[in-house]
Short mmCIF file of C-alpha atoms in Angstrom, two decimals:
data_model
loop_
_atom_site.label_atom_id
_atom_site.label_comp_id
_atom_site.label_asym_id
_atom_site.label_seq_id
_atom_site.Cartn_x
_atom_site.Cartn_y
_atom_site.Cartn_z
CA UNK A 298 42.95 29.49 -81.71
CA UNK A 299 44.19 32.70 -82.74
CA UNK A 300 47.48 34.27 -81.37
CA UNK A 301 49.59 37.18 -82.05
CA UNK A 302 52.91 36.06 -81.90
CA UNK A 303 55.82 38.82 -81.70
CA UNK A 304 59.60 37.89 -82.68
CA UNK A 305 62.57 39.68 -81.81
CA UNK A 306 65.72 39.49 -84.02
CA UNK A 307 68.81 42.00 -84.95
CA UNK A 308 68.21 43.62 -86.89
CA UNK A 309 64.27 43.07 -87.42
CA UNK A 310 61.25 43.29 -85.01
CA UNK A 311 58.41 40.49 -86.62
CA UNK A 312 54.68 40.87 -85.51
CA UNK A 313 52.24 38.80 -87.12
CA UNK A 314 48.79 36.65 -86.75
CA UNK A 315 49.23 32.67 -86.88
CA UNK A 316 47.17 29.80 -86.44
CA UNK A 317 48.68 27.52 -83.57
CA UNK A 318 48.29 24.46 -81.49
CA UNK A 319 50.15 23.64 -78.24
CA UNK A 320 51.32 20.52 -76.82
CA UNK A 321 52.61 20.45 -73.25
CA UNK A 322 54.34 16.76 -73.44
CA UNK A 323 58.06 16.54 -73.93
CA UNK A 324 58.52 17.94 -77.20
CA UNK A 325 56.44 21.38 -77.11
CA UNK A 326 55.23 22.42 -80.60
CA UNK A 327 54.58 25.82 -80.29
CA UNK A 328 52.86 26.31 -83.66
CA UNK A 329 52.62 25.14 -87.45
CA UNK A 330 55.15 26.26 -90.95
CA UNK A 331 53.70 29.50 -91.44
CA UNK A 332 54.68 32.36 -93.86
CA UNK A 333 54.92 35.87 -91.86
CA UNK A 334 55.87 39.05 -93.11
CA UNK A 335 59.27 40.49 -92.23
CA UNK A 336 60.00 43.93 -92.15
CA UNK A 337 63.76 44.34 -92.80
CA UNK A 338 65.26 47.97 -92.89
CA UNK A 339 61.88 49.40 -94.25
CA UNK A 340 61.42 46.49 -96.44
CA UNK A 341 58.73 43.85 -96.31
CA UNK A 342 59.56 40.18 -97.47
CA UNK A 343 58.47 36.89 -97.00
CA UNK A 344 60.11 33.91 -95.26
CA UNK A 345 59.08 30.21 -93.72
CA UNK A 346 59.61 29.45 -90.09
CA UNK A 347 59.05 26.04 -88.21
CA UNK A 348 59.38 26.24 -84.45
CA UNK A 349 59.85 23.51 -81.86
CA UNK A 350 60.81 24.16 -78.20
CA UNK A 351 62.26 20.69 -77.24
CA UNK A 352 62.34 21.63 -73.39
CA UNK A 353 60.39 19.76 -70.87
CA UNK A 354 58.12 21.38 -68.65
CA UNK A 355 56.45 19.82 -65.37
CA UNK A 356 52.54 20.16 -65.73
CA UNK A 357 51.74 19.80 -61.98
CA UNK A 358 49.31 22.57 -61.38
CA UNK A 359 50.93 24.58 -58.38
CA UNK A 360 54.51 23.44 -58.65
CA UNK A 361 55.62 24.39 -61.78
CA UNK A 362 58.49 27.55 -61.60
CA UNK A 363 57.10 31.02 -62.56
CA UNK A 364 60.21 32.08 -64.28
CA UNK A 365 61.95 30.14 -67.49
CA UNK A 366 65.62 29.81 -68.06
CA UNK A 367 67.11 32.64 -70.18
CA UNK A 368 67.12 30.32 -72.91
CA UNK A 369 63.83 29.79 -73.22
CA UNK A 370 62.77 33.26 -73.22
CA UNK A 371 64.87 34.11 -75.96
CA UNK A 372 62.82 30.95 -77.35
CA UNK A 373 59.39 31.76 -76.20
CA UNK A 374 58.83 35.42 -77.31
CA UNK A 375 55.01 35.84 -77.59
CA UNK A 376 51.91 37.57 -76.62
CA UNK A 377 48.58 36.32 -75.18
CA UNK A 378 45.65 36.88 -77.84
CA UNK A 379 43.37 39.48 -76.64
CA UNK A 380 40.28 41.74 -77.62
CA UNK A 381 39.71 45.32 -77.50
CA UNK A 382 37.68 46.66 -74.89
CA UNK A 383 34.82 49.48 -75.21
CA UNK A 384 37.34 51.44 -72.95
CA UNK A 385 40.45 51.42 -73.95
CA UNK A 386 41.19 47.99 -72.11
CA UNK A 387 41.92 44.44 -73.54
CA UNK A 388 40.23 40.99 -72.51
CA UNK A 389 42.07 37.67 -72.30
CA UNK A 390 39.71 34.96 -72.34
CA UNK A 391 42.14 31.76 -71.62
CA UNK A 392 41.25 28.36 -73.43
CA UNK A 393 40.82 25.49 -70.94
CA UNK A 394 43.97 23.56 -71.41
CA UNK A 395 46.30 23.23 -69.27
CA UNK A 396 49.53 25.63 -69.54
CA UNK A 397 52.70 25.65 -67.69
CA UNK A 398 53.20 28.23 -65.38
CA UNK A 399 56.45 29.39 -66.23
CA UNK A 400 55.37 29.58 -70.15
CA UNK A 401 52.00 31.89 -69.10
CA UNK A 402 54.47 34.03 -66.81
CA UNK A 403 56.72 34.27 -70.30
CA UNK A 404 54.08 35.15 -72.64
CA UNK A 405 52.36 37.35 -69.68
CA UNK A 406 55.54 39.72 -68.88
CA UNK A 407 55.33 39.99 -72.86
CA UNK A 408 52.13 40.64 -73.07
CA UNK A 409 51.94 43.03 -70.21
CA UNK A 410 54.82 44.69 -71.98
CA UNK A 411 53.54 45.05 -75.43
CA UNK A 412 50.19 46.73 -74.34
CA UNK A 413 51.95 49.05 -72.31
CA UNK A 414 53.66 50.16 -75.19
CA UNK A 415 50.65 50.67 -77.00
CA UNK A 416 49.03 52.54 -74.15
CA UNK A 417 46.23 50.17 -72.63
CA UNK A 418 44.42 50.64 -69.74
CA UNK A 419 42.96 48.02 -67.86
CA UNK A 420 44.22 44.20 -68.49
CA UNK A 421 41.31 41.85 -68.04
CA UNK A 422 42.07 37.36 -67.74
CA UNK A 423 39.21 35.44 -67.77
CA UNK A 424 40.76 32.29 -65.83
CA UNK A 425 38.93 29.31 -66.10
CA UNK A 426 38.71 26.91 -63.42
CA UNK A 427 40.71 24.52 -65.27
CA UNK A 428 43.75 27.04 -65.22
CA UNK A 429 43.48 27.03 -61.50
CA UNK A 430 47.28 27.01 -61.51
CA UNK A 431 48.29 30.06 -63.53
CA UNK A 432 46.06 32.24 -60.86
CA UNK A 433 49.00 32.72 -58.23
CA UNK A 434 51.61 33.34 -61.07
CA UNK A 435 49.36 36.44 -62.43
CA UNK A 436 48.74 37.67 -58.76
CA UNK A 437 52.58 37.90 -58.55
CA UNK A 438 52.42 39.84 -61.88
CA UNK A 439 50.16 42.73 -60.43
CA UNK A 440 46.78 41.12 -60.95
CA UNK A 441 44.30 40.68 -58.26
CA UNK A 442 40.22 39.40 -58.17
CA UNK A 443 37.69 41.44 -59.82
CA UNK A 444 35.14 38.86 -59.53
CA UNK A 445 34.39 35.00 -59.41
CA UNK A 446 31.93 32.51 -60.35
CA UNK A 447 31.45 29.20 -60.89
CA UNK A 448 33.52 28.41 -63.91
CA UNK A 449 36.30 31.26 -63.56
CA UNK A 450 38.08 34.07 -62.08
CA UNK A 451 37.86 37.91 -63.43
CA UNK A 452 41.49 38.93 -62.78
CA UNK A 453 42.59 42.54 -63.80
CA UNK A 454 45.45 45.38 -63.69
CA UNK A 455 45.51 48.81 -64.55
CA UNK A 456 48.48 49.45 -66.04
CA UNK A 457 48.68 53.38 -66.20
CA UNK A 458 50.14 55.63 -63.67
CA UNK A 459 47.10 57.98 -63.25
CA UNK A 460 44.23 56.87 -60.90
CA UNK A 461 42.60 53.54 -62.02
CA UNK A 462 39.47 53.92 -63.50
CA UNK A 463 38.18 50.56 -63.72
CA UNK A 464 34.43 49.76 -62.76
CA UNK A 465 34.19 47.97 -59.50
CA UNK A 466 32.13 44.14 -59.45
CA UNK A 467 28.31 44.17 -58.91
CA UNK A 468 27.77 45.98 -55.72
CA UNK A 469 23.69 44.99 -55.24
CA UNK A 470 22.06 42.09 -55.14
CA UNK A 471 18.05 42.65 -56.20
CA UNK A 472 15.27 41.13 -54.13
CA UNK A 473 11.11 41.23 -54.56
CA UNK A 474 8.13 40.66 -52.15
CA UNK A 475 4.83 40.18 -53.72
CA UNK A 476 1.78 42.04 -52.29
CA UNK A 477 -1.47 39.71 -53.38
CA UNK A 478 -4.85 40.49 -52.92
CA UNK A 479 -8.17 38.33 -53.40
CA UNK A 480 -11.61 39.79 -53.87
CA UNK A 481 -12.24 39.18 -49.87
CA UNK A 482 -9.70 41.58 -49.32
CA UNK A 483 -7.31 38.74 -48.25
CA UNK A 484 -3.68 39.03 -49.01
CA UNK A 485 -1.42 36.07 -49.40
CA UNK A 486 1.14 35.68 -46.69
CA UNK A 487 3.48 33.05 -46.00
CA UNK A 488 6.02 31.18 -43.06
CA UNK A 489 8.96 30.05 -44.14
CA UNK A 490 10.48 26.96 -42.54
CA UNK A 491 14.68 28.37 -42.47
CA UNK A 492 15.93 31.87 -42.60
CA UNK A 493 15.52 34.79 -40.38
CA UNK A 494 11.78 33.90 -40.09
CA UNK A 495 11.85 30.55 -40.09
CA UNK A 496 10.20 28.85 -36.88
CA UNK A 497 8.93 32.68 -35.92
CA UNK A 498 5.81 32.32 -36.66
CA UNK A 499 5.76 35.58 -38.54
CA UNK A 500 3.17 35.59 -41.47
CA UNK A 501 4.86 37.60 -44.50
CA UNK A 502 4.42 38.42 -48.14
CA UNK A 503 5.93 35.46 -50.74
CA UNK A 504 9.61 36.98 -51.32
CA UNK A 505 12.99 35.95 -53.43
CA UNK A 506 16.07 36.92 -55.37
CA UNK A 507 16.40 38.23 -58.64
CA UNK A 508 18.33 35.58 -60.98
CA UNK A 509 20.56 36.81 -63.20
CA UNK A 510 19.40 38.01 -66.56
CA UNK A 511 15.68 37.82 -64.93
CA UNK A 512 13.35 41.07 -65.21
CA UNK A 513 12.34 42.15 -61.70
CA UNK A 514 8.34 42.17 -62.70
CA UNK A 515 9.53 38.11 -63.93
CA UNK A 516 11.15 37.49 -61.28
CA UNK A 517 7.81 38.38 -59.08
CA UNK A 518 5.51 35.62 -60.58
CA UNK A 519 8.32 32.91 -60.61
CA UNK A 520 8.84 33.38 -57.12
CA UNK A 521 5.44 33.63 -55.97
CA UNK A 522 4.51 30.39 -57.91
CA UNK A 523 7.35 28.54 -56.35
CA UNK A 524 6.64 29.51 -52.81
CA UNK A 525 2.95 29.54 -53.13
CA UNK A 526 1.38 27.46 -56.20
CA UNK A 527 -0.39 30.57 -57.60
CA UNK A 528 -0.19 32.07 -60.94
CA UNK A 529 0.09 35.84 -61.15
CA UNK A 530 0.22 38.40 -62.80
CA UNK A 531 3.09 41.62 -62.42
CA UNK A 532 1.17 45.04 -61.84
CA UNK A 533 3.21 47.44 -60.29
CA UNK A 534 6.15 48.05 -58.54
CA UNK A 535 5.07 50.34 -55.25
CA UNK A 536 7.96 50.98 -53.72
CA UNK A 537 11.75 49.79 -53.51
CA UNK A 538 14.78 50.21 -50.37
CA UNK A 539 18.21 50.20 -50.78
CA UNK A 540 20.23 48.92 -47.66
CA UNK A 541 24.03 48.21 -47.60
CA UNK A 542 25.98 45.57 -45.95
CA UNK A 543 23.86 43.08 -46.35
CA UNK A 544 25.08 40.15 -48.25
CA UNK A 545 28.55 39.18 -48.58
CA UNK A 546 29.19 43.12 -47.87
CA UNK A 547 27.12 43.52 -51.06
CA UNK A 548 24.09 46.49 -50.99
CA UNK A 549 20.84 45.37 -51.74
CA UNK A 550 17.52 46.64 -53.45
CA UNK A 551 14.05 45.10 -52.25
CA UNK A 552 10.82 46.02 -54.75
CA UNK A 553 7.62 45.85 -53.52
CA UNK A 554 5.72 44.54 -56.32
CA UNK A 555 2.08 44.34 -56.81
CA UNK A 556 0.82 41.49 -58.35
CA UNK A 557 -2.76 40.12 -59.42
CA UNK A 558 -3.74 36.52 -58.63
CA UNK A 559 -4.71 34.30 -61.62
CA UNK A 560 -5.58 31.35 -59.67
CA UNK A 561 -6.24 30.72 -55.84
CA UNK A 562 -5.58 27.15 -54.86
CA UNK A 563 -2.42 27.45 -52.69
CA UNK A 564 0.24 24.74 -53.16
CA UNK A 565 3.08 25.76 -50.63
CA UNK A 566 6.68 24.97 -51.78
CA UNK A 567 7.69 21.70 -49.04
CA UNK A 568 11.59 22.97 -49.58
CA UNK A 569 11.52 26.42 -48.12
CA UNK A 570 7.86 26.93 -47.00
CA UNK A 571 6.38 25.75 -43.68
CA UNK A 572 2.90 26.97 -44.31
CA UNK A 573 0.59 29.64 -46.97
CA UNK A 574 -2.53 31.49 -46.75
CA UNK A 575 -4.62 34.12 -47.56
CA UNK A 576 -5.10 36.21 -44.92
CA UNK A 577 -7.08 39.38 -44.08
CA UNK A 578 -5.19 42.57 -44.80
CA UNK A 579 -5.80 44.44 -41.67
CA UNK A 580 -4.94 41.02 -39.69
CA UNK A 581 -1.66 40.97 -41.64
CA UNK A 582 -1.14 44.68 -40.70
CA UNK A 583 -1.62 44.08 -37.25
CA UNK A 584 1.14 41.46 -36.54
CA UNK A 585 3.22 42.69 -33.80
CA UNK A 586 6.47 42.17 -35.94
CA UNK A 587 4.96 44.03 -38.74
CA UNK A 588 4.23 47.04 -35.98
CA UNK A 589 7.44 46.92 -34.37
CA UNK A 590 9.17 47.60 -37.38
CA UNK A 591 8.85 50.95 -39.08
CA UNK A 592 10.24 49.78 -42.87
CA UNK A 593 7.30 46.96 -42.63
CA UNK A 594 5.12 49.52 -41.48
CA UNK A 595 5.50 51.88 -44.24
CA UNK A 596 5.08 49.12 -46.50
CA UNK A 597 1.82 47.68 -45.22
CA UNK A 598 0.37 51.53 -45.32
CA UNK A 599 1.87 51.41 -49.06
CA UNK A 600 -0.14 48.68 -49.83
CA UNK A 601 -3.46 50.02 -47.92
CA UNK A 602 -3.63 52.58 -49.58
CA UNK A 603 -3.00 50.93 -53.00
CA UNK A 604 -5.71 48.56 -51.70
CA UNK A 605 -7.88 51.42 -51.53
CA UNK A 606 -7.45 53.47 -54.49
CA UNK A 607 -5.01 56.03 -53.38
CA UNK A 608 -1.67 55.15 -54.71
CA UNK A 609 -0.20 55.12 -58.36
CA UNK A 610 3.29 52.66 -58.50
CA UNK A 611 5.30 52.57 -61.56
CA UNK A 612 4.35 49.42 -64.41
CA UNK A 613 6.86 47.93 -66.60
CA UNK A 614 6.68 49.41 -70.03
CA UNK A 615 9.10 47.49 -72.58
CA UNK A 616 11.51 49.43 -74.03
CA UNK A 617 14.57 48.79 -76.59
CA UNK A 618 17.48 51.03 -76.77
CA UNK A 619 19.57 52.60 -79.22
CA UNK A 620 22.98 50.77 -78.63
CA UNK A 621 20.86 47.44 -77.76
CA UNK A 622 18.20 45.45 -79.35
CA UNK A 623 17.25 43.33 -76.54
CA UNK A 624 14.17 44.09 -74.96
CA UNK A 625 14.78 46.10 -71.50
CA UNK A 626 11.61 47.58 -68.72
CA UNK A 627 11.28 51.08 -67.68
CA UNK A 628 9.18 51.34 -64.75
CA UNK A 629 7.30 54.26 -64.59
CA UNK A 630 3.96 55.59 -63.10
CA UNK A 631 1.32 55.56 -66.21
CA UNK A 632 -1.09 57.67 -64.24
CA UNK A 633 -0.41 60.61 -65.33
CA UNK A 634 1.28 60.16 -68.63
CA UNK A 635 -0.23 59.31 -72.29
CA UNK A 636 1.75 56.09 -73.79
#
């Protein structure tokens, strides 16, 4: 692991790059013999330095003190490694082994410190799980959540005095339905077994969440072979809402996707799904729940008049950008445009 270390001395200020390897028993070795570069009164020489910090430190995961003895901070005078951000920013992405508190609070302050100095925006930790520990200790330094998942905690700070700029976490979560139709004019409907619908006897197009990293057109024809058994095919998107408050205070975006069947033998998914069919349109239209509401009736006249010939819905053309090589959609309606 990388780390810039910074010493201070009278009269000389040392910065430099070392290779290092901590051990949080009761003899702490902070890192190896290495030769830095010194700059003395505007001259640069060399010189050898072996460091050992021979204080103990308790390694219990919430109880160990924020704040070292004045000794020690004389002794442990470092900064966390970081990267540049695109923005002016810098990312700490902390290794998962354990740390004491009151060290991370030490090389924090210093840390904090140093990239004030060289005017940095935002702060960004990457906490693993593992570090669970050092998360209250940062908080008390000015951090708070940006975001969580699984394995770790975003924590940030902006550390200017003008308004922070920093980008807020993923406001929307993305959702599809999946409009099928046969040759008999039969679409293929669903009743799921939990949820809002579930034991409502409500017949309703196959539907799901985008996972992350999944295309929205992909995302239609895994989700409509899991609930259903059928292989499809992504045609169109025909339409798309945008409601707010919806999931964990999160907005969300719902495509309407078109899809053509590849096979037809329904194989309904036992977990979620308490029965499938295909089903004739206008008898899928005319479910009182479908009437009642005005966002499913402006869907089903979407898809009507798809059904019939009179509506154009944006495909997925693959695209790759400029600043990225991986491949990306655009969705766009090829009607009346020469690709």
């Amino acid at each position: 692991m990388m780390a810039c270390v910074k010493f201070i001395s009278r009269p000389s200020i040392l910065c430099f790059t070392i290779s290092r390897t901590l051990y949080f028993n009761s003899k702490i070795r902070l890192f190896s013999t290495v030769k830095p570069t010194i700059k003395t009164q505007g001259k640069l020489s060399k010189a050898r330095f072996g460091i050992n910090l021979n204080s103990r430190f308790s390694m219990s995961s919430s109880s160990a003190s924020p704040v070292l003895s004045e000794q020690q901070n004389q002794q442990v005078d470092r900064i966390l490694e970081a990267r540049n951000d695109d923005h002016g920013g810098v990312m700490v992405e902390m290794i998962n082994e354990p740390m004491d508190a009151g060290v991370f609070v030490s090389l924090l302050r210093a840390s904090l410190s140093h990239w004030r100095c060289q005017g940095k925006k935002g702060v960004w930790i990457k906490m693993p799980i593992e570090l669970v520990n050092l998360v209250e200790p940062a908080v008390k330094e000015g951090f708070y959540f940006h975001h969580a998942e699984s394995k770790y905690i975003m924590l940030v700070q902006w550390l200017p005095s003008i308004a922070s700029t920093l980008p807020v976490n993923a406001s929307h979560r993305v959702g599809i339905g999946a409009f099928l139709m046969n040759e008999k004019n039969e679409v293929l409907v669903v009743q799921e077994n939990s949820g809002n619908f579930g034991g409502t006897g409500v017949w309703k197009f196959p539907t799901g969440v985008v996972d992350e990293g999944e295309d929205i057109c992909d995302a239609a024809v895994r989700e409509v072979k899991e609930e259903t058994g059928i292989d499809s095919k992504f045609l169109e998107i025909l339409a798309f809402r945008q409601s707010h408050k919806s999931f964990f205070e999160k907005s969300d975006l719902f495509f309407v996707c078109m899809m053509q069947p590849l096979s037809f033998d329904i194989r309904p998914q036992e977990a979620e799904i308490e029965a499938a069919q295909w089903m004739p349109y206008e008898e899928y239209a005319a479910q009182p729940f479908v009437q009642k509401h005005e966002l499913l009736r402006y869907v089903a006249d979407v898809c009507r008049t798809k059904k019939d010939g009179g509506y154009s819905g944006f495909s997925a053309v693959p695209t790759v950008t400029s600043f990225s090589k991986k491949k990306s959609y655009l969705y766009l309606n090829r009607q009346d445009i020469d690709l």
